[in-house]
């Protein structure tokens, strides 16, 4: 897998749920300064990347399972793997699936039962993964430019209705909301850099890996900053926190010259593309990790049962959308622990082990 | 053997997806609503919907037979109920994505419009780009039932007229649902809505007679801007004050203003090409005051007194007269709103919020009182761009 | 809808068994794959019969809420 493909895959993954839900969450936390947490988060992300590159060199081409077993010992390694798999990729997979279902049953197809949507998209996911993950990576070369062009189109069309003075007064409520916003932005979507560790066996060299991480971070960061900033400019700061799907609403307000109207379908198309990649990445990691956990050589056999199991899980995960607000308050703890602290832990454990071995 | 089987499976899945079993909306099942009217009644609301009758509205079908649109109405306690109840009167379900106009009646506006509008904010089919207006001395049901000569679809006619008049004649203001959403949530600016009058014979206006004669019996007219506090209508502004509102909020794209001729009897008319406004808030010892700086570029459009437009002093005098007149208009309008209504519809509050956040944080709950006492100065910057095709008015008097 | 899920589950399981019969997969692989199918079937039945309350994330959220109170900004 080339560095460019990994960049695109990661960028599409970060955009995954962020495109529709992030502006609303950020503006709810930080008000009109919501652009600042995103910029800060991007910078912090760049600072964390060296940790992951270091782990990459420690991993030496092994898969995550083998690396963890090497570092922490057989039982601890496998338990760690199981915990991580369950709490990060699999959980994100189920939650993202559920949010896809919520979106389609609220805004697009109201009468369709969400399980039909799940069945359809899972069918597509399973089929794509059967063809191999490399095929998926190659497909990003087609879909990423499409998503990018549509996104740029959306951003450009929002400029027309923008009121530049909506940013003042800057930092009205002080720095605290910005800090909160940064923490939340680091948590979602950005700390999922750790998920890229699972793709290490497919990446050939360290330079490519590092380049991919850096590029995907700034591409996502800049587009999200622009999107959030434009939404603040177009809608102000009091409307977005009240609406879960702001990007689509902002697109509904675009009318230029009386003929360029109704472009909110663009947002829906982008969203479907990026959600697909988020789902496929987490699903692949979950399936592959499970295969390693149980000592299977191929993960393809696990795809179908996992998919079948995830439908009832996704439907039962919460009973009404207000749980999302509660979840958003505490989600950063889960992610910080597994995606930031744990890699740090693994890195230091590996270093210590090496030192012990060599002494 | 495997490939055909897989292909059939894939096709089967696609068939379920493409035919859209659950949420399909056939075009023949939709009643496309272009106008919505909400009146207040004792039981709740009377909701009127103007629906396109497609085969009859298409220009190519020669306009044979019935009207291009239908109106249905019903009464219910909430808007959503009323809309669903309307399916008992129509073979189709009402589809709101193509709304052009929302009309409310005055009783509704005086009661508070937030409650019926919640449905429109919340429904995912409703887009925020249609206009909202209040029907003065009439009901929204009547306003939606008239036939309009120039446009086949009456609600579109109302919408185009409102937007067109906003561009060409300052006292009207096209307020979209998006603007209302923003104003309701903002502390520093209150909402306004334009008023719609129906002038003439209402009964005849609802029939084809309105379209058939050159001088249609019923005409509609947008007049006056209604001042609202939160979501309740307080009162109406007259033409000059509405102009002032549009000047201060920078919405004037082009308009026409009458000015008295300097030293001579008669008037001349300026056509405003461009009007920009800047509100500069000032805080002095904790007392707010503001300066509104208006930059206008105008053409001389009509001269009814005998002036020598070739002379520089005359043009200067005309300029100062025009500037003075406009300044009095705007200052008078602002003062009127301050004294009669006491609500900030111009957006001074948001400017203070942006420039003096600390002051705003302490005072924003009583902003309307502060606004009524505030000292507002209007400064004009007037530029005369052109004089039209002829220089001097015809039959200019000879100087003795 | 759940009928569809359960029937799809059973059919796919049967197909998997047939595939396994062709190749000589070792017992371990078979056991794991079958158990996953069984779990999926179980979940499907639970969904159909409404045995579990649809609020599975609740314990997770309360756990995180506790940690939030101890360490976090909450």
PDB file of N, CA, C and O in Angstrom, chain B residues 323-380:
ATOM      1  N   UNK B 323     -28.897  64.557   0.612  1.00  0.00           N
ATOM      2  CA  UNK B 323     -28.292  63.936   1.784  1.00  0.00           C
ATOM      3  C   UNK B 323     -29.061  64.323   3.040  1.00  0.00           C
ATOM      4  O   UNK B 323     -29.339  63.482   3.902  1.00  0.00           O
ATOM      5  N   UNK B 324     -29.435  65.612   3.121  1.00  0.00           N
ATOM      6  CA  UNK B 324     -30.155  66.045   4.314  1.00  0.00           C
ATOM      7  C   UNK B 324     -31.486  65.323   4.426  1.00  0.00           C
ATOM      8  O   UNK B 324     -31.880  64.876   5.510  1.00  0.00           O
ATOM      9  N   UNK B 325     -32.143  65.246   3.284  1.00  0.00           N
ATOM     10  CA  UNK B 325     -33.448  64.599   3.316  1.00  0.00           C
ATOM     11  C   UNK B 325     -33.343  63.154   3.780  1.00  0.00           C
ATOM     12  O   UNK B 325     -34.097  62.676   4.610  1.00  0.00           O
ATOM     13  N   UNK B 326     -32.360  62.444   3.203  1.00  0.00           N
ATOM     14  CA  UNK B 326     -32.223  61.035   3.579  1.00  0.00           C
ATOM     15  C   UNK B 326     -31.830  60.900   5.039  1.00  0.00           C
ATOM     16  O   UNK B 326     -32.296  60.010   5.757  1.00  0.00           O
ATOM     17  N   UNK B 327     -30.949  61.839   5.477  1.00  0.00           N
ATOM     18  CA  UNK B 327     -30.530  61.723   6.864  1.00  0.00           C
ATOM     19  C   UNK B 327     -31.700  61.931   7.809  1.00  0.00           C
ATOM     20  O   UNK B 327     -31.843  61.217   8.806  1.00  0.00           O
ATOM     21  N   UNK B 328     -32.553  62.923   7.475  1.00  0.00           N
ATOM     22  CA  UNK B 328     -33.716  63.140   8.339  1.00  0.00           C
ATOM     23  C   UNK B 328     -34.618  61.921   8.348  1.00  0.00           C
ATOM     24  O   UNK B 328     -35.150  61.522   9.382  1.00  0.00           O
ATOM     25  N   UNK B 329     -34.752  61.339   7.166  1.00  0.00           N
ATOM     26  CA  UNK B 329     -35.595  60.149   7.066  1.00  0.00           C
ATOM     27  C   UNK B 329     -35.092  59.043   7.967  1.00  0.00           C
ATOM     28  O   UNK B 329     -35.828  58.445   8.760  1.00  0.00           O
ATOM     29  N   UNK B 330     -33.793  58.786   7.863  1.00  0.00           N
ATOM     30  CA  UNK B 330     -33.247  57.651   8.618  1.00  0.00           C
ATOM     31  C   UNK B 330     -33.267  57.961  10.108  1.00  0.00           C
ATOM     32  O   UNK B 330     -33.678  57.129  10.926  1.00  0.00           O
ATOM     33  N   UNK B 331     -32.831  59.170  10.473  1.00  0.00           N
ATOM     34  CA  UNK B 331     -32.801  59.495  11.897  1.00  0.00           C
ATOM     35  C   UNK B 331     -34.213  59.460  12.469  1.00  0.00           C
ATOM     36  O   UNK B 331     -34.438  58.957  13.575  1.00  0.00           O
ATOM     37  N   UNK B 332     -35.156  59.995  11.667  1.00  0.00           N
ATOM     38  CA  UNK B 332     -36.540  59.963  12.140  1.00  0.00           C
ATOM     39  C   UNK B 332     -37.041  58.544  12.328  1.00  0.00           C
ATOM     40  O   UNK B 332     -37.726  58.239  13.297  1.00  0.00           O
ATOM     41  N   UNK B 333     -36.670  57.709  11.389  1.00  0.00           N
ATOM     42  CA  UNK B 333     -37.119  56.330  11.492  1.00  0.00           C
ATOM     43  C   UNK B 333     -36.574  55.648  12.728  1.00  0.00           C
ATOM     44  O   UNK B 333     -37.286  54.956  13.465  1.00  0.00           O
ATOM     45  N   UNK B 334     -35.280  55.859  12.964  1.00  0.00           N
ATOM     46  CA  UNK B 334     -34.657  55.217  14.140  1.00  0.00           C
ATOM     47  C   UNK B 334     -35.305  55.737  15.414  1.00  0.00           C
ATOM     48  O   UNK B 334     -35.642  54.975  16.335  1.00  0.00           O
ATOM     49  N   UNK B 335     -35.524  57.081  15.434  1.00  0.00           N
ATOM     50  CA  UNK B 335     -36.117  57.657  16.643  1.00  0.00           C
ATOM     51  C   UNK B 335     -37.514  57.108  16.878  1.00  0.00           C
ATOM     52  O   UNK B 335     -37.902  56.826  18.004  1.00  0.00           O
ATOM     53  N   UNK B 336     -38.244  56.954  15.754  1.00  0.00           N
ATOM     54  CA  UNK B 336     -39.612  56.448  15.888  1.00  0.00           C
ATOM     55  C   UNK B 336     -39.612  55.048  16.495  1.00  0.00           C
ATOM     56  O   UNK B 336     -40.385  54.733  17.382  1.00  0.00           O
ATOM     57  N   UNK B 337     -38.705  54.213  16.003  1.00  0.00           N
ATOM     58  CA  UNK B 337     -38.658  52.858  16.539  1.00  0.00           C
ATOM     59  C   UNK B 337     -38.265  52.894  18.005  1.00  0.00           C
ATOM     60  O   UNK B 337     -38.796  52.169  18.837  1.00  0.00           O
ATOM     61  N   UNK B 338     -37.330  53.790  18.327  1.00  0.00           N
ATOM     62  CA  UNK B 338     -36.892  53.870  19.709  1.00  0.00           C
ATOM     63  C   UNK B 338     -38.023  54.283  20.629  1.00  0.00           C
ATOM     64  O   UNK B 338     -38.215  53.720  21.699  1.00  0.00           O
ATOM     65  N   UNK B 339     -38.784  55.296  20.164  1.00  0.00           N
ATOM     66  CA  UNK B 339     -39.789  55.811  21.090  1.00  0.00           C
ATOM     67  C   UNK B 339     -41.069  54.991  21.061  1.00  0.00           C
ATOM     68  O   UNK B 339     -41.640  54.692  22.091  1.00  0.00           O
ATOM     69  N   UNK B 340     -41.527  54.627  19.880  1.00  0.00           N
ATOM     70  CA  UNK B 340     -42.814  53.941  19.828  1.00  0.00           C
ATOM     71  C   UNK B 340     -42.722  52.479  20.196  1.00  0.00           C
ATOM     72  O   UNK B 340     -43.625  51.928  20.808  1.00  0.00           O
ATOM     73  N   UNK B 341     -41.681  51.814  19.760  1.00  0.00           N
ATOM     74  CA  UNK B 341     -41.648  50.379  19.973  1.00  0.00           C
ATOM     75  C   UNK B 341     -40.606  49.942  20.993  1.00  0.00           C
ATOM     76  O   UNK B 341     -40.796  48.964  21.689  1.00  0.00           O
ATOM     77  N   UNK B 342     -39.514  50.639  21.029  1.00  0.00           N
ATOM     78  CA  UNK B 342     -38.510  50.306  22.033  1.00  0.00           C
ATOM     79  C   UNK B 342     -37.832  48.963  21.834  1.00  0.00           C
ATOM     80  O   UNK B 342     -37.366  48.356  22.787  1.00  0.00           O
ATOM     81  N   UNK B 343     -37.764  48.489  20.607  1.00  0.00           N
ATOM     82  CA  UNK B 343     -37.024  47.251  20.376  1.00  0.00           C
ATOM     83  C   UNK B 343     -35.995  47.497  19.294  1.00  0.00           C
ATOM     84  O   UNK B 343     -36.211  48.269  18.380  1.00  0.00           O
ATOM     85  N   UNK B 344     -34.903  46.816  19.415  1.00  0.00           N
ATOM     86  CA  UNK B 344     -33.795  47.031  18.499  1.00  0.00           C
ATOM     87  C   UNK B 344     -33.945  46.114  17.295  1.00  0.00           C
ATOM     88  O   UNK B 344     -33.569  44.952  17.337  1.00  0.00           O
ATOM     89  N   UNK B 345     -34.516  46.633  16.215  1.00  0.00           N
ATOM     90  CA  UNK B 345     -34.640  45.793  15.033  1.00  0.00           C
ATOM     91  C   UNK B 345     -33.486  45.995  14.079  1.00  0.00           C
ATOM     92  O   UNK B 345     -33.362  45.285  13.095  1.00  0.00           O
ATOM     93  N   UNK B 346     -32.660  46.997  14.372  1.00  0.00           N
ATOM     94  CA  UNK B 346     -31.617  47.320  13.409  1.00  0.00           C
ATOM     95  C   UNK B 346     -30.363  46.493  13.603  1.00  0.00           C
ATOM     96  O   UNK B 346     -29.527  46.464  12.728  1.00  0.00           O
ATOM     97  N   UNK B 347     -30.209  45.891  14.749  1.00  0.00           N
ATOM     98  CA  UNK B 347     -28.990  45.130  14.950  1.00  0.00           C
ATOM     99  C   UNK B 347     -27.905  45.897  15.641  1.00  0.00           C
ATOM    100  O   UNK B 347     -26.740  45.514  15.571  1.00  0.00           O
ATOM    101  N   UNK B 348     -28.225  46.996  16.339  1.00  0.00           N
ATOM    102  CA  UNK B 348     -27.195  47.708  17.097  1.00  0.00           C
ATOM    103  C   UNK B 348     -26.631  46.796  18.176  1.00  0.00           C
ATOM    104  O   UNK B 348     -25.452  46.842  18.500  1.00  0.00           O
ATOM    105  N   UNK B 349     -27.498  45.979  18.723  1.00  0.00           N
ATOM    106  CA  UNK B 349     -27.063  45.102  19.810  1.00  0.00           C
ATOM    107  C   UNK B 349     -25.944  44.175  19.386  1.00  0.00           C
ATOM    108  O   UNK B 349     -24.952  44.007  20.095  1.00  0.00           O
ATOM    109  N   UNK B 350     -26.085  43.568  18.202  1.00  0.00           N
ATOM    110  CA  UNK B 350     -25.031  42.644  17.771  1.00  0.00           C
ATOM    111  C   UNK B 350     -23.723  43.392  17.555  1.00  0.00           C
ATOM    112  O   UNK B 350     -22.646  42.868  17.828  1.00  0.00           O
ATOM    113  N   UNK B 351     -23.815  44.649  17.105  1.00  0.00           N
ATOM    114  CA  UNK B 351     -22.571  45.406  16.927  1.00  0.00           C
ATOM    115  C   UNK B 351     -21.894  45.682  18.264  1.00  0.00           C
ATOM    116  O   UNK B 351     -20.680  45.608  18.395  1.00  0.00           O
ATOM    117  N   UNK B 352     -22.723  46.001  19.280  1.00  0.00           N
ATOM    118  CA  UNK B 352     -22.125  46.216  20.591  1.00  0.00           C
ATOM    119  C   UNK B 352     -21.525  44.941  21.130  1.00  0.00           C
ATOM    120  O   UNK B 352     -20.473  44.933  21.772  1.00  0.00           O
ATOM    121  N   UNK B 353     -22.213  43.833  20.854  1.00  0.00           N
ATOM    122  CA  UNK B 353     -21.711  42.538  21.307  1.00  0.00           C
ATOM    123  C   UNK B 353     -20.334  42.290  20.743  1.00  0.00           C
ATOM    124  O   UNK B 353     -19.431  41.801  21.415  1.00  0.00           O
ATOM    125  N   UNK B 354     -20.179  42.670  19.452  1.00  0.00           N
ATOM    126  CA  UNK B 354     -18.908  42.345  18.828  1.00  0.00           C
ATOM    127  C   UNK B 354     -17.796  43.280  19.268  1.00  0.00           C
ATOM    128  O   UNK B 354     -16.638  42.891  19.320  1.00  0.00           O
ATOM    129  N   UNK B 355     -18.159  44.534  19.564  1.00  0.00           N
ATOM    130  CA  UNK B 355     -17.089  45.472  19.872  1.00  0.00           C
ATOM    131  C   UNK B 355     -16.834  45.604  21.364  1.00  0.00           C
ATOM    132  O   UNK B 355     -15.696  45.796  21.774  1.00  0.00           O
ATOM    133  N   UNK B 356     -17.874  45.547  22.163  1.00  0.00           N
ATOM    134  CA  UNK B 356     -17.704  45.732  23.595  1.00  0.00           C
ATOM    135  C   UNK B 356     -18.288  44.541  24.332  1.00  0.00           C
ATOM    136  O   UNK B 356     -19.330  44.641  24.951  1.00  0.00           O
ATOM    137  N   UNK B 357     -17.615  43.399  24.278  1.00  0.00           N
ATOM    138  CA  UNK B 357     -18.217  42.199  24.861  1.00  0.00           C
ATOM    139  C   UNK B 357     -18.485  42.297  26.354  1.00  0.00           C
ATOM    140  O   UNK B 357     -19.483  41.769  26.835  1.00  0.00           O
ATOM    141  N   UNK B 358     -17.618  43.003  27.056  1.00  0.00           N
ATOM    142  CA  UNK B 358     -17.841  43.088  28.501  1.00  0.00           C
ATOM    143  C   UNK B 358     -19.115  43.867  28.799  1.00  0.00           C
ATOM    144  O   UNK B 358     -19.933  43.460  29.626  1.00  0.00           O
ATOM    145  N   UNK B 359     -19.278  44.986  28.092  1.00  0.00           N
ATOM    146  CA  UNK B 359     -20.496  45.784  28.281  1.00  0.00           C
ATOM    147  C   UNK B 359     -21.724  44.957  27.936  1.00  0.00           C
ATOM    148  O   UNK B 359     -22.733  44.953  28.632  1.00  0.00           O
ATOM    149  N   UNK B 360     -21.601  44.230  26.837  1.00  0.00           N
ATOM    150  CA  UNK B 360     -22.741  43.437  26.391  1.00  0.00           C
ATOM    151  C   UNK B 360     -23.084  42.374  27.421  1.00  0.00           C
ATOM    152  O   UNK B 360     -24.241  42.105  27.702  1.00  0.00           O
ATOM    153  N   UNK B 361     -22.078  41.764  27.997  1.00  0.00           N
ATOM    154  CA  UNK B 361     -22.340  40.694  28.951  1.00  0.00           C
ATOM    155  C   UNK B 361     -23.139  41.209  30.126  1.00  0.00           C
ATOM    156  O   UNK B 361     -23.980  40.500  30.670  1.00  0.00           O
ATOM    157  N   UNK B 362     -22.891  42.482  30.510  1.00  0.00           N
ATOM    158  CA  UNK B 362     -23.629  42.982  31.672  1.00  0.00           C
ATOM    159  C   UNK B 362     -24.994  43.520  31.285  1.00  0.00           C
ATOM    160  O   UNK B 362     -25.911  43.511  32.090  1.00  0.00           O
ATOM    161  N   UNK B 363     -25.109  43.987  30.051  1.00  0.00           N
ATOM    162  CA  UNK B 363     -26.350  44.704  29.755  1.00  0.00           C
ATOM    163  C   UNK B 363     -27.289  44.005  28.798  1.00  0.00           C
ATOM    164  O   UNK B 363     -28.320  44.559  28.438  1.00  0.00           O
ATOM    165  N   UNK B 364     -26.932  42.831  28.334  1.00  0.00           N
ATOM    166  CA  UNK B 364     -27.730  42.348  27.207  1.00  0.00           C
ATOM    167  C   UNK B 364     -29.149  41.976  27.575  1.00  0.00           C
ATOM    168  O   UNK B 364     -30.009  41.882  26.723  1.00  0.00           O
ATOM    169  N   UNK B 365     -29.398  41.778  28.863  1.00  0.00           N
ATOM    170  CA  UNK B 365     -30.787  41.476  29.204  1.00  0.00           C
ATOM    171  C   UNK B 365     -31.677  42.695  29.116  1.00  0.00           C
ATOM    172  O   UNK B 365     -32.869  42.573  28.915  1.00  0.00           O
ATOM    173  N   UNK B 366     -31.082  43.877  29.332  1.00  0.00           N
ATOM    174  CA  UNK B 366     -31.944  45.059  29.220  1.00  0.00           C
ATOM    175  C   UNK B 366     -31.606  45.829  27.965  1.00  0.00           C
ATOM    176  O   UNK B 366     -31.717  47.053  27.952  1.00  0.00           O
ATOM    177  N   UNK B 367     -31.175  45.148  26.934  1.00  0.00           N
ATOM    178  CA  UNK B 367     -30.704  45.876  25.775  1.00  0.00           C
ATOM    179  C   UNK B 367     -31.788  46.756  25.187  1.00  0.00           C
ATOM    180  O   UNK B 367     -31.519  47.864  24.737  1.00  0.00           O
ATOM    181  N   UNK B 368     -33.030  46.280  25.129  1.00  0.00           N
ATOM    182  CA  UNK B 368     -34.065  47.071  24.480  1.00  0.00           C
ATOM    183  C   UNK B 368     -34.280  48.413  25.168  1.00  0.00           C
ATOM    184  O   UNK B 368     -34.502  49.431  24.517  1.00  0.00           O
ATOM    185  N   UNK B 369     -34.188  48.414  26.513  1.00  0.00           N
ATOM    186  CA  UNK B 369     -34.330  49.710  27.202  1.00  0.00           C
ATOM    187  C   UNK B 369     -33.154  50.617  26.875  1.00  0.00           C
ATOM    188  O   UNK B 369     -33.315  51.811  26.644  1.00  0.00           O
ATOM    189  N   UNK B 370     -31.957  50.027  26.885  1.00  0.00           N
ATOM    190  CA  UNK B 370     -30.780  50.844  26.572  1.00  0.00           C
ATOM    191  C   UNK B 370     -30.895  51.418  25.175  1.00  0.00           C
ATOM    192  O   UNK B 370     -30.532  52.552  24.903  1.00  0.00           O
ATOM    193  N   UNK B 371     -31.423  50.563  24.280  1.00  0.00           N
ATOM    194  CA  UNK B 371     -31.532  51.012  22.900  1.00  0.00           C
ATOM    195  C   UNK B 371     -32.484  52.202  22.789  1.00  0.00           C
ATOM    196  O   UNK B 371     -32.242  53.148  22.048  1.00  0.00           O
ATOM    197  N   UNK B 372     -33.594  52.165  23.509  1.00  0.00           N
ATOM    198  CA  UNK B 372     -34.559  53.255  23.382  1.00  0.00           C
ATOM    199  C   UNK B 372     -33.980  54.577  23.847  1.00  0.00           C
ATOM    200  O   UNK B 372     -34.374  55.627  23.376  1.00  0.00           O
ATOM    201  N   UNK B 373     -33.021  54.508  24.798  1.00  0.00           N
ATOM    202  CA  UNK B 373     -32.483  55.764  25.297  1.00  0.00           C
ATOM    203  C   UNK B 373     -31.246  56.200  24.521  1.00  0.00           C
ATOM    204  O   UNK B 373     -30.711  57.265  24.744  1.00  0.00           O
ATOM    205  N   UNK B 374     -30.810  55.350  23.625  1.00  0.00           N
ATOM    206  CA  UNK B 374     -29.518  55.574  23.005  1.00  0.00           C
ATOM    207  C   UNK B 374     -29.533  56.744  22.055  1.00  0.00           C
ATOM    208  O   UNK B 374     -30.519  57.032  21.417  1.00  0.00           O
ATOM    209  N   UNK B 375     -28.401  57.400  21.946  1.00  0.00           N
ATOM    210  CA  UNK B 375     -28.248  58.527  21.056  1.00  0.00           C
ATOM    211  C   UNK B 375     -27.681  58.009  19.741  1.00  0.00           C
ATOM    212  O   UNK B 375     -26.592  57.440  19.704  1.00  0.00           O
ATOM    213  N   UNK B 376     -28.424  58.197  18.666  1.00  0.00           N
ATOM    214  CA  UNK B 376     -27.933  57.681  17.395  1.00  0.00           C
ATOM    215  C   UNK B 376     -27.730  58.835  16.429  1.00  0.00           C
ATOM    216  O   UNK B 376     -28.624  59.631  16.204  1.00  0.00           O
ATOM    217  N   UNK B 377     -26.533  58.897  15.870  1.00  0.00           N
ATOM    218  CA  UNK B 377     -26.248  59.949  14.910  1.00  0.00           C
ATOM    219  C   UNK B 377     -26.159  59.337  13.532  1.00  0.00           C
ATOM    220  O   UNK B 377     -25.610  58.243  13.365  1.00  0.00           O
ATOM    221  N   UNK B 378     -26.689  60.050  12.564  1.00  0.00           N
ATOM    222  CA  UNK B 378     -26.631  59.511  11.201  1.00  0.00           C
ATOM    223  C   UNK B 378     -25.723  60.416  10.376  1.00  0.00           C
ATOM    224  O   UNK B 378     -25.918  61.611  10.309  1.00  0.00           O
ATOM    225  N   UNK B 379     -24.759  59.826   9.746  1.00  0.00           N
ATOM    226  CA  UNK B 379     -23.820  60.592   8.921  1.00  0.00           C
ATOM    227  C   UNK B 379     -23.949  60.104   7.494  1.00  0.00           C
ATOM    228  O   UNK B 379     -23.901  58.907   7.228  1.00  0.00           O
ATOM    229  N   UNK B 380     -24.125  61.032   6.582  1.00  0.00           N
ATOM    230  CA  UNK B 380     -24.351  60.628   5.197  1.00  0.00           C
ATOM    231  C   UNK B 380     -23.149  60.932   4.343  1.00  0.00           C
ATOM    232  O   UNK B 380     -22.511  61.956   4.500  1.00  0.00           O
TER     233      UNK B 380
END
